[in-house]
């Protein structure tokens, strides 16, 4: 599982966050835990594979926002110890 975090320019409100989340889901159909914050200027999600950065950036830019940076890191879920 991979966590993708993006810095995004142009988000001003909760509706902007919804537009970004919809764009992420469109670009990465298997995306999970999709979230964004206009206050932080960030969007993030989890996916099984590293997403195609070009497709993701283009899909977000089509909605009127600009991806300033994009970072992928391997994500491991929490381990439960009983």
PDB file of C-alpha atoms in Angstrom:
ATOM      1  CA  UNK A   1       0.000   0.000   0.000  1.00  0.00           C
ATOM      2  CA  UNK A   2       1.260   3.484  -0.849  1.00  0.00           C
ATOM      3  CA  UNK A   3       0.373   6.860   0.600  1.00  0.00           C
ATOM      4  CA  UNK A   4       0.407   9.763  -1.827  1.00  0.00           C
ATOM      5  CA  UNK A   5       0.535  13.309  -0.468  1.00  0.00           C
ATOM      6  CA  UNK A   6       0.255  16.393  -2.662  1.00  0.00           C
ATOM      7  CA  UNK A   7       0.664  20.103  -2.071  1.00  0.00           C
ATOM      8  CA  UNK A   8      -2.110  21.803  -4.023  1.00  0.00           C
ATOM      9  CA  UNK A   9      -2.529  25.485  -4.853  1.00  0.00           C
ATOM     10  CA  UNK A  10      -5.914  27.160  -5.207  1.00  0.00           C
ATOM     11  CA  UNK A  11      -8.121  25.472  -2.596  1.00  0.00           C
ATOM     12  CA  UNK A  12     -10.137  28.010  -0.608  1.00  0.00           C
ATOM     13  CA  UNK A  13     -13.045  26.116   0.982  1.00  0.00           C
ATOM     14  CA  UNK A  14     -14.717  22.794   1.678  1.00  0.00           C
ATOM     15  CA  UNK A  15     -16.192  22.678  -1.820  1.00  0.00           C
ATOM     16  CA  UNK A  16     -12.667  22.960  -3.240  1.00  0.00           C
ATOM     17  CA  UNK A  17     -11.717  19.951  -1.109  1.00  0.00           C
ATOM     18  CA  UNK A  18     -14.643  18.007  -2.599  1.00  0.00           C
ATOM     19  CA  UNK A  19     -13.479  18.872  -6.131  1.00  0.00           C
ATOM     20  CA  UNK A  20      -9.959  17.637  -5.335  1.00  0.00           C
ATOM     21  CA  UNK A  21     -11.269  14.425  -3.749  1.00  0.00           C
ATOM     22  CA  UNK A  22     -13.452  13.727  -6.798  1.00  0.00           C
ATOM     23  CA  UNK A  23     -10.491  14.357  -9.123  1.00  0.00           C
ATOM     24  CA  UNK A  24      -8.311  11.951  -7.123  1.00  0.00           C
ATOM     25  CA  UNK A  25     -10.988   9.241  -7.282  1.00  0.00           C
ATOM     26  CA  UNK A  26     -11.307   9.799 -11.035  1.00  0.00           C
ATOM     27  CA  UNK A  27      -7.531   9.580 -11.642  1.00  0.00           C
ATOM     28  CA  UNK A  28      -6.962   6.674  -9.228  1.00  0.00           C
ATOM     29  CA  UNK A  29     -10.108   4.491  -9.180  1.00  0.00           C
ATOM     30  CA  UNK A  30      -8.825   2.256  -6.348  1.00  0.00           C
ATOM     31  CA  UNK A  31      -7.903   5.175  -4.068  1.00  0.00           C
ATOM     32  CA  UNK A  32      -8.796   4.758  -0.391  1.00  0.00           C
ATOM     33  CA  UNK A  33      -8.967   7.221   2.501  1.00  0.00           C
ATOM     34  CA  UNK A  34      -9.090  10.163   0.091  1.00  0.00           C
ATOM     35  CA  UNK A  35      -8.911  13.467   1.943  1.00  0.00           C
ATOM     36  CA  UNK A  36      -7.851  17.037   1.387  1.00  0.00           C
ATOM     37  CA  UNK A  37      -7.509  20.210   3.418  1.00  0.00           C
ATOM     38  CA  UNK A  38      -7.827  23.725   2.058  1.00  0.00           C
ATOM     39  CA  UNK A  39      -6.236  25.034   5.264  1.00  0.00           C
ATOM     40  CA  UNK A  40      -3.085  22.939   4.758  1.00  0.00           C
ATOM     41  CA  UNK A  41      -3.211  23.062   0.962  1.00  0.00           C
ATOM     42  CA  UNK A  42      -2.841  19.288   0.855  1.00  0.00           C
ATOM     43  CA  UNK A  43      -4.524  16.224  -0.538  1.00  0.00           C
ATOM     44  CA  UNK A  44      -3.717  12.601   0.270  1.00  0.00           C
ATOM     45  CA  UNK A  45      -4.898   9.055  -0.345  1.00  0.00           C
ATOM     46  CA  UNK A  46      -3.870   5.411  -0.138  1.00  0.00           C
ATOM     47  CA  UNK A  47      -3.554   3.069  -3.116  1.00  0.00           C
ATOM     48  CA  UNK A  48      -2.365  -0.463  -3.826  1.00  0.00           C
ATOM     49  CA  UNK A  49       0.096   0.731  -6.474  1.00  0.00           C
ATOM     50  CA  UNK A  50       2.073   3.913  -7.025  1.00  0.00           C
ATOM     51  CA  UNK A  51      -0.275   6.137  -9.055  1.00  0.00           C
ATOM     52  CA  UNK A  52       0.613   7.624 -12.437  1.00  0.00           C
ATOM     53  CA  UNK A  53       1.783  11.097 -11.392  1.00  0.00           C
ATOM     54  CA  UNK A  54       1.154  12.675 -14.791  1.00  0.00           C
ATOM     55  CA  UNK A  55      -2.463  11.455 -14.953  1.00  0.00           C
ATOM     56  CA  UNK A  56      -3.084  12.580 -11.377  1.00  0.00           C
ATOM     57  CA  UNK A  57      -1.630  16.056 -11.947  1.00  0.00           C
ATOM     58  CA  UNK A  58      -3.514  16.535 -15.222  1.00  0.00           C
ATOM     59  CA  UNK A  59      -6.828  15.415 -13.714  1.00  0.00           C
ATOM     60  CA  UNK A  60      -6.464  17.842 -10.808  1.00  0.00           C
ATOM     61  CA  UNK A  61      -5.371  20.688 -13.102  1.00  0.00           C
ATOM     62  CA  UNK A  62      -8.485  20.109 -15.239  1.00  0.00           C
ATOM     63  CA  UNK A  63     -10.532  21.144 -12.177  1.00  0.00           C
ATOM     64  CA  UNK A  64      -8.638  24.448 -11.899  1.00  0.00           C
ATOM     65  CA  UNK A  65      -6.099  23.632  -9.177  1.00  0.00           C
ATOM     66  CA  UNK A  66      -2.331  23.223  -9.429  1.00  0.00           C
ATOM     67  CA  UNK A  67      -0.274  20.394  -7.933  1.00  0.00           C
ATOM     68  CA  UNK A  68       2.874  21.982  -6.489  1.00  0.00           C
ATOM     69  CA  UNK A  69       4.480  18.766  -5.273  1.00  0.00           C
ATOM     70  CA  UNK A  70       3.674  15.079  -5.059  1.00  0.00           C
ATOM     71  CA  UNK A  71       5.237  12.463  -2.806  1.00  0.00           C
ATOM     72  CA  UNK A  72       4.683   8.697  -2.625  1.00  0.00           C
ATOM     73  CA  UNK A  73       5.742   6.607   0.331  1.00  0.00           C
ATOM     74  CA  UNK A  74       5.187   3.013   1.299  1.00  0.00           C
ATOM     75  CA  UNK A  75       2.437   2.859   3.901  1.00  0.00           C
ATOM     76  CA  UNK A  76       2.041   0.118   6.433  1.00  0.00           C
ATOM     77  CA  UNK A  77      -1.119  -0.185   8.462  1.00  0.00           C
ATOM     78  CA  UNK A  78      -0.932  -0.322  12.216  1.00  0.00           C
ATOM     79  CA  UNK A  79      -0.015  -3.602  13.834  1.00  0.00           C
ATOM     80  CA  UNK A  80      -2.248  -4.988  16.531  1.00  0.00           C
ATOM     81  CA  UNK A  81      -0.505  -6.767  19.398  1.00  0.00           C
ATOM     82  CA  UNK A  82      -2.596  -8.660  21.920  1.00  0.00           C
TER      83      UNK A  82
END
